[in-house]
């Protein structure tokens, strides 16, 4: 049952929250500035404010059954595992995303969870980002619209969401400290636009700030991002929460718009806030404003226990199957699909029996059940002879010629072969980036061998991001199934047999090679910074402008039927373009098409840099054979505006625009031109610098990048002297003490997270990478107060060779520790006397 109260968001609770905050002591307020533990906001028992729980998503509930840690080594309660965001984006289906959001909200209510941490909205700048499976698209419009639909679905159930990671978090390497150097136009038009759409259309209860810096400032204390843009310009009404352990300077965060620190810091930052207010460094009114938002969230989530209801897991599994079906993209097909009745079918590949259905990390879900393709195929074709060969080992896929030879032999003695391949779980995960775009050599050679032995071969891919396909011309069909969730195996079989018609469309470009990606020369960066020199040229915006060949273009996806586009008409009505056209199913099967509307500025001035075309509207339409639908899409003129960093405002260039309607960015079916007039047009000709495309090369020099930034390119950061944001990997390079300190901290970190010598290798690698790139300051936060900042300052003094200073700090720390003990005893006495 939908709880309509959720639609008002946190705003309705602010008066009640303000009343409670007015009754709190300074210490109580400071305690509410951070979590109670890993997954709960703190409460105030004296005032009847109960703690509430938040937990990971975004494609399924990950509530730990016992204990709590960063990525869930403790087993989570069973929950429906939907396709990951990379697959859901390929549906281009806002209604479906809303349905999934409703289901996620229902499961949160059943488990007394107040906020689901998701969806992930970061732009896919480069295919190698290890967490791309959790993100929607390379396009901000598609990202924002899908996220808004999911958020509205979840929050319709009286459960909050947390859109993340705000902002410019596009890689895993050094994510806790790396400085993203990006010009304001690119920032506004590419990396913030999706968040803007989601905030304005859905008002998520929370926004999660990223670990990294943006142009030198940590996101958790970025006043421009959190106050000016998010709140003042976009009207965000909720609270900003850190990514877990993302706090740099907690006191600075209070005035910069950061509301909630997660997880608990063991009181370290609470005491810092109290001292800052006491000594006049921080105004208590600023603290009050922040705590009111945190209390409002707790009040909103307080009634989930009273609203608990049983979850229909069967219905949610059916929804997951439908979602997986729509997520799959038919990349190639010469007519072999859907499969004709066959007496003998060879099923090749370990993924057919051991599905690769989700990514590793904080989004990992414990599914309520798990379909595998082999069993689904056997159930669907009880009369067929199914032969199976693993072809590879599922987890690591080392090279093994014997497995390939056996698979080829099995395939040759059949009517058709279906090869299940892709990226093993050890290849992509939170915590580390992929090192290349290739699938394991074993998978590539397996596909080549099976295609040589069996002309009728279909390849089904399981992966969270684009892969290279050196064998692309050899199979008769390729189905990109992405990471399809717990029902993905059954969904794939429905598509192979024609029970369902493929309708997925790529939400990202598949390049021919990694070196073709415009960001590749500056990914993942160096010297603690990553430079976004490619500017707006992300994904199809670059490839379509350059006219470069790609493996598969943005928006691509085939069907078992055909669609015709007709009768395009474009007109400016008030502050919007009305784009009308007809879509007809010209084939013999029910199917769905995604009509994509791109806009091109005709005869653009050379002084203004803009991509060849950009997605500005889309619609998914399901039609019966010979059915026709007249579509009318509105494009607000503000979507056509560009950001002028010189005047720090949005500008709409008047003049002629070409509207392009098609089935992908490279399959344009209809075009029309319209001349736009606007009272928001620039008063003078714009001059906005950007990278220029040179034949056969794309490189942005210092002069061009400086012009884009409006300032000199920041110099590389030196590794020495070490500081609070130096990583453990950097510290480990400093002599005997640095190596010993790093080794001990990493060992303790692994122990605290439950990583043993026999642990899952992907999780072990993920934690190793997280530990290596953890900044020193995080040790105080993740230790739960066992290690404080004063102790870390002593470590830094030793690392930097300032031994006398270290001794003085040691003596000062002992004195301060005694003082804090006396203060703590006095607070405890005051609490007893006040009856708390």
PDB file of C-alpha atoms in Angstrom, residues 88-102 136 140-154 197 201 319 322 326 593-594 615-621 633 639:
ATOM      1  CA  UNK A  88      18.097  -1.206 -15.902  1.00  0.00           C
ATOM      2  CA  UNK A  89      19.292   1.787 -17.908  1.00  0.00           C
ATOM      3  CA  UNK A  90      19.096  -0.308 -21.077  1.00  0.00           C
ATOM      4  CA  UNK A  91      15.331  -0.590 -20.580  1.00  0.00           C
ATOM      5  CA  UNK A  92      14.834   3.190 -21.034  1.00  0.00           C
ATOM      6  CA  UNK A  93      11.564   2.425 -19.220  1.00  0.00           C
ATOM      7  CA  UNK A  94      10.569   4.990 -16.597  1.00  0.00           C
ATOM      8  CA  UNK A  95       7.441   3.073 -15.636  1.00  0.00           C
ATOM      9  CA  UNK A  96       9.431  -0.081 -14.987  1.00  0.00           C
ATOM     10  CA  UNK A  97      11.974   1.804 -12.865  1.00  0.00           C
ATOM     11  CA  UNK A  98       9.115   3.221 -10.806  1.00  0.00           C
ATOM     12  CA  UNK A  99       7.668  -0.290 -10.293  1.00  0.00           C
ATOM     13  CA  UNK A 100      11.039  -1.583  -9.145  1.00  0.00           C
ATOM     14  CA  UNK A 101      11.326   1.379  -6.792  1.00  0.00           C
ATOM     15  CA  UNK A 102       7.937   0.524  -5.270  1.00  0.00           C
ATOM     16  CA  UNK A 136      23.095   4.142 -15.401  1.00  0.00           C
ATOM     17  CA  UNK A 140      22.995  12.860 -17.998  1.00  0.00           C
ATOM     18  CA  UNK A 141      19.414  13.203 -19.268  1.00  0.00           C
ATOM     19  CA  UNK A 142      18.843   9.451 -19.347  1.00  0.00           C
ATOM     20  CA  UNK A 143      20.589   9.086 -15.983  1.00  0.00           C
ATOM     21  CA  UNK A 144      18.474  11.753 -14.324  1.00  0.00           C
ATOM     22  CA  UNK A 145      15.136  10.580 -15.686  1.00  0.00           C
ATOM     23  CA  UNK A 146      15.750   6.939 -14.709  1.00  0.00           C
ATOM     24  CA  UNK A 147      16.967   7.910 -11.246  1.00  0.00           C
ATOM     25  CA  UNK A 148      13.960  10.166 -10.654  1.00  0.00           C
ATOM     26  CA  UNK A 149      11.584   7.350 -11.581  1.00  0.00           C
ATOM     27  CA  UNK A 150      13.291   4.906  -9.208  1.00  0.00           C
ATOM     28  CA  UNK A 151      13.437   7.457  -6.379  1.00  0.00           C
ATOM     29  CA  UNK A 152       9.749   8.321  -6.740  1.00  0.00           C
ATOM     30  CA  UNK A 153       8.887   4.626  -6.617  1.00  0.00           C
ATOM     31  CA  UNK A 154      10.866   3.957  -3.443  1.00  0.00           C
ATOM     32  CA  UNK A 197      16.941  16.301 -12.779  1.00  0.00           C
ATOM     33  CA  UNK A 201      11.636  15.703 -10.168  1.00  0.00           C
ATOM     34  CA  UNK A 319       9.096  -8.275 -11.728  1.00  0.00           C
ATOM     35  CA  UNK A 322      10.517  -8.824 -16.569  1.00  0.00           C
ATOM     36  CA  UNK A 326      13.890  -5.653 -20.882  1.00  0.00           C
ATOM     37  CA  UNK A 593      10.935   0.501 -29.568  1.00  0.00           C
ATOM     38  CA  UNK A 594      12.746   3.360 -27.859  1.00  0.00           C
ATOM     39  CA  UNK A 615      19.922  13.394 -26.420  1.00  0.00           C
ATOM     40  CA  UNK A 616      17.081  15.681 -25.346  1.00  0.00           C
ATOM     41  CA  UNK A 617      14.025  13.381 -25.167  1.00  0.00           C
ATOM     42  CA  UNK A 618      13.056   9.724 -25.472  1.00  0.00           C
ATOM     43  CA  UNK A 619      10.007   7.469 -25.242  1.00  0.00           C
ATOM     44  CA  UNK A 620       9.615   3.703 -24.991  1.00  0.00           C
ATOM     45  CA  UNK A 621       6.575   2.433 -26.842  1.00  0.00           C
ATOM     46  CA  UNK A 633       7.376  14.800 -26.795  1.00  0.00           C
ATOM     47  CA  UNK A 639      17.406  21.613 -22.063  1.00  0.00           C
TER      48      UNK A 639
END
